Tab-separated table of C-alpha atoms in Angstrom:
chain	number	residue	atom	x	y	z
A	1	PHE	CA	-156.229	-61.103	7.201
A	2	VAL	CA	-158.802	-60.669	4.837
A	3	ALA	CA	-161.585	-63.114	6.849
A	4	ILE	CA	-160.330	-61.183	10.515
A	5	ILE	CA	-160.783	-57.762	8.130
A	6	LEU	CA	-164.784	-58.963	7.071
A	7	LEU	CA	-165.973	-60.633	10.813
A	8	THR	CA	-164.193	-57.296	12.604
A	9	SER	CA	-166.668	-54.934	9.987
A	10	ILE	CA	-169.757	-57.611	11.147
A	11	ALA	CA	-168.901	-57.196	14.804
A	12	THR	CA	-168.435	-53.190	14.254
A	13	ALA	CA	-171.768	-52.997	12.558
A	14	ILE	CA	-173.576	-55.252	15.172
A	15	TYR	CA	-172.442	-53.021	18.139
A	16	TRP	CA	-172.974	-50.030	16.648
A	17	GLN	CA	-176.496	-50.437	15.294
A	18	GLN	CA	-177.598	-51.122	18.950
A	19	HIS	CA	-175.327	-48.013	20.440
A	20	LEU	CA	-175.612	-45.576	17.866
A	21	PRO	CA	-177.615	-46.416	14.669
A	22	GLU	CA	-177.455	-43.409	12.799
A	23	GLU	CA	-172.582	-43.820	13.017
A	24	ALA	CA	-172.903	-47.646	12.286
A	25	PHE	CA	-172.693	-47.178	8.557
A	26	TRP	CA	-170.124	-44.339	8.516
A	27	ILE	CA	-167.772	-45.932	11.360
A	28	THR	CA	-168.354	-50.160	9.584
A	29	LEU	CA	-167.046	-48.253	6.246
A	30	SER	CA	-164.027	-46.367	7.901
A	31	VAL	CA	-162.862	-49.876	9.174
A	32	LEU	CA	-163.118	-51.774	5.664
A	33	VAL	CA	-161.464	-48.671	4.019
A	34	ALA	CA	-158.651	-47.559	6.738
A	35	THR	CA	-157.630	-51.804	6.901
A	36	CYS	CA	-158.178	-52.442	2.785
A	37	PRO	CA	-155.431	-54.938	2.049
A	38	CYS	CA	-153.602	-52.792	-0.476
A	39	ALA	CA	-150.552	-52.389	1.216
A	40	LEU	CA	-150.674	-56.183	2.139
A	41	SER	CA	-151.218	-56.761	-1.675
A	42	LEU	CA	-148.347	-54.331	-3.416
A	43	ALA	CA	-145.388	-55.791	-0.920
A	44	THR	CA	-144.335	-58.611	-2.371
A	45	PRO	CA	-144.960	-57.908	-6.109
A	46	THR	CA	-144.084	-53.911	-6.360
A	47	ALA	CA	-140.211	-54.976	-4.631
A	48	LEU	CA	-139.752	-57.970	-7.337
A	49	THR	CA	-140.861	-55.913	-9.974
A	50	CYS	CA	-138.213	-53.460	-8.935
A	51	ALA	CA	-135.795	-55.481	-8.608
A	52	THR	CA	-136.100	-57.612	-11.788
A	53	THR	CA	-136.190	-53.874	-13.853
A	54	ARG	CA	-132.925	-53.175	-12.187
A	55	LEU	CA	-131.454	-56.692	-12.833
A	56	ASN	CA	-132.842	-56.550	-16.491
A	57	ARG	CA	-131.023	-52.927	-16.876
A	58	ASP	CA	-127.749	-54.502	-15.617
A	59	GLY	CA	-127.483	-57.262	-17.985
A	60	ILE	CA	-129.417	-59.940	-16.071
A	61	MET	CA	-132.571	-61.765	-17.156
A	62	ILE	CA	-134.583	-63.842	-14.114
A	63	LYS	CA	-136.631	-66.552	-15.480
A	64	SER	CA	-137.219	-68.283	-12.736
A	65	GLY	CA	-140.047	-66.799	-10.005
A	66	HIS	CA	-137.895	-68.440	-7.377
A	67	VAL	CA	-134.518	-67.422	-8.135
A	68	MET	CA	-135.127	-64.293	-5.784
A	69	GLU	CA	-135.694	-66.135	-3.138
A	70	THR	CA	-133.400	-68.604	-3.440
A	71	ILE	CA	-129.909	-66.932	-4.033
A	72	PRO	CA	-129.364	-65.049	-0.713
A	73	ASN	CA	-129.330	-68.780	1.000
A	74	LEU	CA	-127.045	-69.922	-1.413
A	75	ASP	CA	-123.529	-71.365	-0.185
A	76	CYS	CA	-122.136	-73.449	-2.919
A	77	PHE	CA	-121.499	-72.167	-6.826
A	78	ALA	CA	-119.985	-74.119	-9.391
A	79	PHE	CA	-118.745	-73.755	-12.374
A	80	ASP	CA	-117.954	-74.909	-15.629
A	81	LYS	CA	-114.930	-74.198	-16.940
A	82	THR	CA	-114.765	-73.318	-21.019
A	83	GLY	CA	-117.030	-70.405	-22.057
A	84	THR	CA	-117.863	-70.340	-18.263
A	85	LEU	CA	-114.610	-69.235	-15.869
A	86	THR	CA	-112.903	-68.637	-19.779
A	87	SER	CA	-113.767	-66.718	-22.455
A	88	GLY	CA	-114.796	-69.816	-24.479
A	89	ILE	CA	-112.771	-68.295	-27.347
A	90	PHE	CA	-110.232	-70.586	-28.511
A	91	THR	CA	-107.153	-70.747	-31.246
A	92	ILE	CA	-105.294	-73.823	-31.977
A	93	THR	CA	-101.999	-73.238	-30.846
A	94	GLU	CA	-100.089	-76.911	-32.668
A	95	VAL	CA	-101.186	-79.313	-34.794
A	96	LYS	CA	-100.034	-82.216	-34.551
A	97	VAL	CA	-100.642	-84.731	-37.498
A	98	VAL	CA	-99.835	-88.409	-36.636
A	99	ASP	CA	-100.845	-89.948	-39.970
A	100	PRO	CA	-98.109	-88.447	-42.491
A	101	SER	CA	-100.622	-89.420	-45.071
A	102	TYR	CA	-102.749	-86.628	-44.553
A	103	SER	CA	-101.290	-82.473	-44.650
A	104	LYS	CA	-102.249	-80.283	-41.592
A	105	ALA	CA	-104.447	-78.433	-43.941
A	106	GLN	CA	-106.659	-81.774	-44.763
A	107	VAL	CA	-106.782	-82.680	-41.366
A	108	LEU	CA	-107.763	-79.050	-40.529
A	109	ALA	CA	-110.216	-79.113	-43.051
A	110	TYR	CA	-111.739	-82.407	-42.242
A	111	ALA	CA	-112.152	-81.553	-38.638
A	112	ALA	CA	-113.673	-78.082	-39.556
A	113	ALA	CA	-116.243	-79.936	-41.575
A	114	VAL	CA	-117.246	-82.280	-38.723
A	115	GLU	CA	-117.116	-79.440	-36.008
A	116	SER	CA	-118.959	-76.892	-37.866
A	117	HIS	CA	-122.336	-79.181	-36.762
A	118	SER	CA	-121.157	-78.267	-32.949
A	119	GLU	CA	-122.178	-75.480	-30.487
A	120	HIS	CA	-119.176	-76.366	-28.065
A	121	PRO	CA	-116.914	-73.589	-27.715
A	122	ILE	CA	-113.983	-75.338	-28.999
A	123	ALA	CA	-115.473	-76.106	-32.112
A	124	LYS	CA	-115.555	-72.648	-33.127
A	125	ALA	CA	-111.220	-72.749	-33.374
A	126	PHE	CA	-111.755	-74.635	-36.458
A	127	SER	CA	-113.878	-72.145	-38.370
A	128	LYS	CA	-111.751	-70.408	-40.368
A	129	TYR	CA	-110.041	-73.321	-41.589
A	130	ARG	CA	-113.370	-74.973	-43.590
A	131	ASP	CA	-112.791	-75.637	-46.700
A	132	TYR	CA	-116.350	-76.425	-48.254
A	133	GLU	CA	-114.989	-79.242	-50.658
A	134	TYR	CA	-114.966	-81.724	-47.489
A	135	VAL	CA	-119.400	-81.517	-46.996
A	136	ALA	CA	-119.876	-83.597	-43.934
A	137	SER	CA	-122.922	-85.758	-43.896
A	138	ASP	CA	-124.612	-88.690	-40.846
A	139	ILE	CA	-123.477	-85.981	-38.031
A	140	ALA	CA	-123.188	-87.479	-34.685
A	141	VAL	CA	-123.017	-85.276	-31.798
A	142	LYS	CA	-121.878	-86.875	-28.630
A	143	PRO	CA	-122.259	-83.942	-25.580
A	144	GLY	CA	-119.189	-83.361	-23.919
A	145	ASN	CA	-117.360	-85.899	-25.427
A	146	GLY	CA	-117.358	-84.816	-29.423
A	147	VAL	CA	-118.390	-85.336	-33.060
A	148	THR	CA	-118.369	-87.607	-35.480
A	149	GLY	CA	-120.113	-88.058	-39.259
A	150	THR	CA	-118.463	-88.889	-42.540
A	151	ILE	CA	-116.689	-86.689	-45.671
A	152	ASN	CA	-116.511	-88.861	-49.033
A	153	ASN	CA	-117.176	-91.968	-47.796
A	154	LYS	CA	-114.720	-92.048	-44.782
A	155	THR	CA	-115.711	-91.973	-41.078
A	156	ILE	CA	-114.428	-89.247	-39.642
A	157	ALA	CA	-114.538	-88.622	-35.701
A	158	ILE	CA	-112.735	-85.572	-33.442
A	159	GLY	CA	-113.216	-85.036	-29.928
A	160	LYS	CA	-111.374	-86.234	-26.307
A	161	ALA	CA	-109.069	-88.877	-26.378
A	162	SER	CA	-110.105	-90.507	-23.706
A	163	TRP	CA	-113.673	-91.147	-25.606
A	164	LEU	CA	-111.747	-91.973	-29.044
A	165	LEU	CA	-109.005	-93.906	-28.496
A	166	GLU	CA	-107.627	-97.489	-26.403
A	167	ASP	CA	-106.563	-97.019	-23.176
A	168	THR	CA	-103.272	-98.212	-24.318
A	169	THR	CA	-102.546	-94.887	-26.513
A	170	VAL	CA	-104.521	-92.151	-24.519
A	171	SER	CA	-102.042	-91.485	-22.640
A	172	LYS	CA	-100.012	-89.830	-25.730
A	173	TYR	CA	-102.818	-87.383	-26.298
A	174	THR	CA	-103.516	-86.339	-22.545
A	175	ASP	CA	-102.039	-82.592	-23.391
A	176	ALA	CA	-104.426	-82.675	-26.375
A	177	ASN	CA	-107.761	-81.228	-26.328
A	178	CYS	CA	-109.023	-82.814	-29.066
A	179	VAL	CA	-107.825	-85.815	-31.518
A	180	LEU	CA	-108.980	-86.383	-35.527
A	181	LEU	CA	-109.675	-90.349	-35.970
A	182	ILE	CA	-110.411	-91.002	-39.546
A	183	ASP	CA	-112.016	-94.493	-40.544
A	184	ASN	CA	-111.085	-95.479	-36.640
A	185	LYS	CA	-107.653	-94.169	-37.073
A	186	ILE	CA	-105.649	-91.574	-35.441
A	187	CYS	CA	-104.482	-88.771	-37.717
A	188	ALA	CA	-104.009	-85.603	-35.789
A	189	ALA	CA	-103.968	-84.033	-32.306
A	190	PHE	CA	-105.105	-80.752	-31.480
A	191	TYR	CA	-103.636	-78.119	-29.028
A	192	LEU	CA	-105.962	-75.375	-28.254
A	193	ALA	CA	-106.155	-72.176	-25.286
A	194	ASP	CA	-108.359	-69.601	-24.256
A	195	ASP	CA	-108.041	-67.271	-21.591
A	196	ILE	CA	-109.618	-66.383	-18.141
A	197	ARG	CA	-112.317	-63.918	-18.068
A	198	ASP	CA	-110.868	-60.467	-16.475
A	199	ASP	CA	-113.861	-60.556	-13.759
A	200	ALA	CA	-113.275	-64.637	-13.223
A	201	LYS	CA	-110.789	-63.430	-9.746
A	202	THR	CA	-112.612	-61.093	-8.705
A	203	LEU	CA	-115.831	-63.271	-7.856
A	204	ILE	CA	-114.258	-66.461	-6.258
A	205	SER	CA	-112.592	-63.670	-3.961
A	206	GLN	CA	-115.279	-62.444	-2.937
A	207	LEU	CA	-117.476	-65.570	-2.650
A	208	LYS	CA	-114.926	-67.013	-1.082
A	209	ALA	CA	-114.906	-63.920	1.487
A	210	SER	CA	-118.422	-64.845	2.072
A	211	ASN	CA	-117.833	-68.570	2.916
A	212	VAL	CA	-119.231	-69.412	-0.108
A	213	LYS	CA	-117.808	-72.813	-1.157
A	214	THR	CA	-116.911	-72.913	-4.747
A	215	MET	CA	-116.032	-75.464	-7.631
A	216	MET	CA	-114.949	-76.465	-10.552
A	217	VAL	CA	-117.298	-78.963	-12.575
A	218	SER	CA	-115.998	-79.413	-15.920
A	219	GLY	CA	-116.078	-81.664	-18.797
A	220	ASP	CA	-112.228	-80.675	-19.995
A	221	ARG	CA	-109.265	-82.284	-19.603
A	222	LEU	CA	-107.141	-82.071	-15.940
A	223	ALA	CA	-104.070	-79.906	-17.194
A	224	GLY	CA	-106.276	-77.322	-18.777
A	225	CYS	CA	-108.182	-77.069	-15.692
A	226	GLU	CA	-105.237	-77.105	-13.154
A	227	THR	CA	-104.488	-74.090	-14.920
A	228	VAL	CA	-107.522	-72.599	-14.703
A	229	GLN	CA	-107.122	-73.460	-11.277
A	230	ALA	CA	-103.545	-72.026	-10.491
A	231	GLN	CA	-105.362	-68.800	-10.832
A	232	LEU	CA	-108.453	-69.086	-9.711
A	233	GLN	CA	-107.669	-70.773	-6.827
A	234	LEU	CA	-111.416	-72.679	-6.059
A	235	ASP	CA	-111.816	-74.827	-3.341
A	236	ILE	CA	-112.680	-77.964	-5.271
A	237	ILE	CA	-112.137	-79.119	-8.983
A	238	HIS	CA	-113.584	-81.916	-11.389
A	239	SER	CA	-112.191	-82.707	-14.798
A	240	ASP	CA	-113.072	-85.090	-17.500
A	241	LYS	CA	-116.748	-85.068	-16.447
A	242	THR	CA	-119.464	-86.418	-18.287
A	243	ALA	CA	-122.886	-84.899	-18.053
A	244	GLN	CA	-124.335	-87.395	-16.087
A	245	GLN	CA	-121.322	-87.575	-13.539
A	246	LYS	CA	-121.731	-83.496	-13.692
A	247	MET	CA	-125.045	-84.057	-12.254
A	248	GLU	CA	-124.185	-87.015	-9.687
A	249	ILE	CA	-121.741	-84.531	-7.821
A	250	ILE	CA	-123.897	-81.523	-8.155
A	251	THR	CA	-126.781	-83.831	-6.582
A	252	ALA	CA	-124.195	-85.147	-4.108
A	253	GLU	CA	-123.214	-81.589	-2.701
A	254	GLN	CA	-126.676	-80.859	-2.352
A	255	GLN	CA	-127.144	-83.264	0.354
A	256	THR	CA	-125.255	-80.538	2.469
A	257	HIS	CA	-125.198	-77.617	0.482
A	258	ASN	CA	-127.606	-74.945	-1.584
A	259	VAL	CA	-125.961	-74.909	-4.975
A	260	ALA	CA	-125.805	-72.945	-7.974
A	261	MET	CA	-124.855	-74.012	-11.378
A	262	VAL	CA	-122.916	-71.560	-13.454
A	263	GLY	CA	-122.603	-73.209	-16.992
A	264	ASP	CA	-123.152	-72.645	-21.069
A	265	GLY	CA	-122.700	-75.754	-23.188
A	266	VAL	CA	-125.028	-78.650	-24.440
A	267	ASN	CA	-123.428	-80.776	-21.596
A	268	ASP	CA	-124.785	-78.473	-18.647
A	269	THR	CA	-127.877	-78.559	-19.543
A	270	PRO	CA	-128.896	-81.487	-17.003
A	271	VAL	CA	-127.041	-80.242	-14.208
A	272	PHE	CA	-129.194	-77.360	-14.519
A	273	GLY	CA	-132.316	-79.223	-13.799
A	274	ALA	CA	-130.793	-80.646	-10.672
A	275	ALA	CA	-129.220	-77.596	-9.039
A	276	HIS	CA	-131.311	-75.008	-6.949
A	277	VAL	CA	-130.327	-72.200	-8.891
A	278	SER	CA	-128.888	-72.311	-12.564
A	279	ILE	CA	-127.212	-69.491	-14.006
A	280	ALA	CA	-126.182	-69.694	-18.167
A	281	MET	CA	-123.964	-67.141	-20.001
A	282	GLY	CA	-125.351	-64.766	-22.468
A	283	SER	CA	-122.923	-66.345	-25.102
A	284	GLY	CA	-123.888	-69.883	-23.925
A	285	THR	CA	-125.930	-72.770	-26.540
A	286	ASP	CA	-129.753	-71.853	-26.706
A	287	VAL	CA	-129.978	-75.402	-25.273
A	288	ALA	CA	-128.260	-74.080	-21.861
A	289	LYS	CA	-129.568	-70.808	-22.034
A	290	SER	CA	-133.677	-72.130	-22.546
A	291	GLY	CA	-132.499	-74.305	-19.325
A	292	ALA	CA	-131.263	-71.723	-16.669
A	293	ASP	CA	-132.711	-70.069	-14.279
A	294	VAL	CA	-130.933	-66.953	-14.901
A	295	ILE	CA	-129.427	-65.821	-17.978
A	296	LEU	CA	-126.462	-63.277	-17.510
A	297	LEU	CA	-127.487	-61.151	-21.265
A	298	ASN	CA	-124.336	-59.339	-20.042
A	299	ASN	CA	-121.844	-62.076	-20.244
A	300	LYS	CA	-119.951	-60.983	-17.600
A	301	LEU	CA	-119.259	-63.176	-14.075
A	302	ALA	CA	-119.346	-59.921	-11.997
A	303	ALA	CA	-123.391	-60.107	-12.938
A	304	ILE	CA	-123.813	-62.721	-10.060
A	305	SER	CA	-122.485	-60.857	-7.377
A	306	THR	CA	-124.930	-58.331	-8.553
A	307	LEU	CA	-127.556	-60.718	-8.770
A	308	GLY	CA	-126.388	-61.735	-4.890
A	309	LYS	CA	-126.830	-57.843	-3.699
A	310	ILE	CA	-129.794	-57.351	-5.056
A	311	ALA	CA	-131.755	-60.384	-4.112
A	312	VAL	CA	-130.639	-59.266	-0.659
A	313	LYS	CA	-131.755	-56.276	-0.965
A	314	THR	CA	-134.912	-57.429	-2.691
A	315	LYS	CA	-135.437	-60.062	0.422
A	316	ARG	CA	-135.070	-56.768	2.987
A	317	ILE	CA	-137.553	-54.559	1.194
A	318	ILE	CA	-139.862	-57.108	1.463
A	319	PHE	CA	-139.733	-57.745	4.723
A	320	GLU	CA	-140.625	-54.148	5.605
A	321	ASN	CA	-142.787	-53.257	3.388
A	322	TYR	CA	-144.656	-56.194	5.456
A	323	LEU	CA	-143.671	-54.661	8.934
A	324	TRP	CA	-144.844	-51.393	7.775
A	325	ALA	CA	-148.394	-52.984	6.279
A	326	PHE	CA	-149.513	-55.278	9.073
A	327	GLY	CA	-148.194	-52.382	11.793
A	328	TYR	CA	-150.044	-49.837	9.695
A	329	ASN	CA	-153.148	-51.990	10.554
A	330	ALA	CA	-152.143	-53.294	13.644
A	331	ILE	CA	-152.650	-49.606	14.741
A	332	VAL	CA	-156.139	-48.050	12.766
A	333	LEU	CA	-157.963	-51.261	13.329
A	334	PRO	CA	-158.997	-50.620	17.068
A	335	LEU	CA	-158.838	-46.821	16.024
A	336	ALA	CA	-161.314	-47.593	13.150
A	337	VAL	CA	-162.990	-50.003	15.337
A	338	CYS	CA	-163.730	-47.360	18.263
A	339	GLY	CA	-165.005	-44.842	15.688
A	340	PHE	CA	-162.155	-42.389	15.933
A	341	ILE	CA	-161.246	-42.693	12.094
A	342	THR	CA	-163.746	-40.951	9.762
A	343	PRO	CA	-164.157	-42.712	6.332
A	344	TYR	CA	-162.324	-39.661	4.945
A	345	MET	CA	-159.412	-40.029	7.186
A	346	ALA	CA	-159.439	-43.988	6.073
A	347	VAL	CA	-159.396	-43.241	2.293
A	348	ILE	CA	-155.805	-41.125	3.323
A	349	GLY	CA	-154.615	-43.378	5.455
A	350	MET	CA	-154.774	-46.177	3.080
A	351	SER	CA	-154.013	-44.215	0.454
A	352	LEU	CA	-150.465	-43.308	1.980
A	353	SER	CA	-150.307	-46.365	3.170
A	354	SER	CA	-149.807	-47.734	-0.257
A	355	ILE	CA	-147.746	-44.625	-1.219
A	356	LEU	CA	-145.003	-45.816	1.345
A	357	VAL	CA	-144.873	-49.611	0.047
A	358	VAL	CA	-144.658	-48.404	-3.923
A	359	THR	CA	-141.509	-46.078	-3.167
A	360	ASN	CA	-139.598	-48.073	-0.521
A	361	SER	CA	-139.738	-50.925	-3.181
A	362	LEU	CA	-138.414	-48.272	-6.010
A	363	ARG	CA	-135.561	-47.992	-4.314
A	364	LEU	CA	-134.251	-50.868	-5.821
A	365	LEU	CA	-134.124	-49.319	-8.778
A	366	LYS	CA	-131.271	-47.169	-7.780
A	367	LYS	CA	-127.650	-47.955	-8.869
């Protein structure tokens, strides 16, 4: 655009210098001033600035530049279960002590000592059973599976039954959220529960009404996923998946859809890198939030709906800004070249054009 204007100005100056030399300078100046690309330059930045300000006010932080452009094109949302579709606030409902040589208090203390080194939401359920006489060392966290460590020269492991137990034994503990092994011998099984977020059902209903595919991609056991599915009715559920398997599912889905991944845990981080847009819950782990494109600081799933609406409105306003900016220049350029616009009129027109673009963008700040 600038190149065209400069060439037009040169041609204008040459023409008027030959036909009306005393006015050539002022007419050329009017062309340059009237068509100054201020409105064009402001069209996108002002809209994006107002949009991100509005989203920040609603507790939504945008970290990547492509988000506002990509969100309106999304047609598939994949959700983690624990801490995302559910509150992530677990309570231990039952403890089955398998090895009679240990008491319930002891297995809980062993589990709490090791889980204190994990950032998984399940780990928080054990915190109130922490006994500081049990100090864990040699900790190894296996994202999506569990934690291992050493306490008083005993090897402690807590995590999924499918990860820690032999195939012949796993079937006995499929309903347990996690099992505890001491020196490679199963000692206890833990059963936990958490509640579905209040706004999860509303969001899923809104997405399905917009013909957006919904998926649950979780590392949790099937029984827990089916409990959530019974209330939310997502299109597809995937349970007992590792971080690698989650990433493969998202990558496969991307062959036919634009996919957003919503999660909160360490094992969601690799998936965030694969999805078109990654969204982390504000209550999630630091690792998940650092790798996400969007952080829901308000920790509400309803914010995803707000994000979608603002992104669509921003796209429309940017289009309107460009339409006005190009339309104004298309009208004023021939008038200026023909000498019908004086420099002061050009200044007023250019300023009003910029003000109009900024004012239009400011509409994004309204609720």
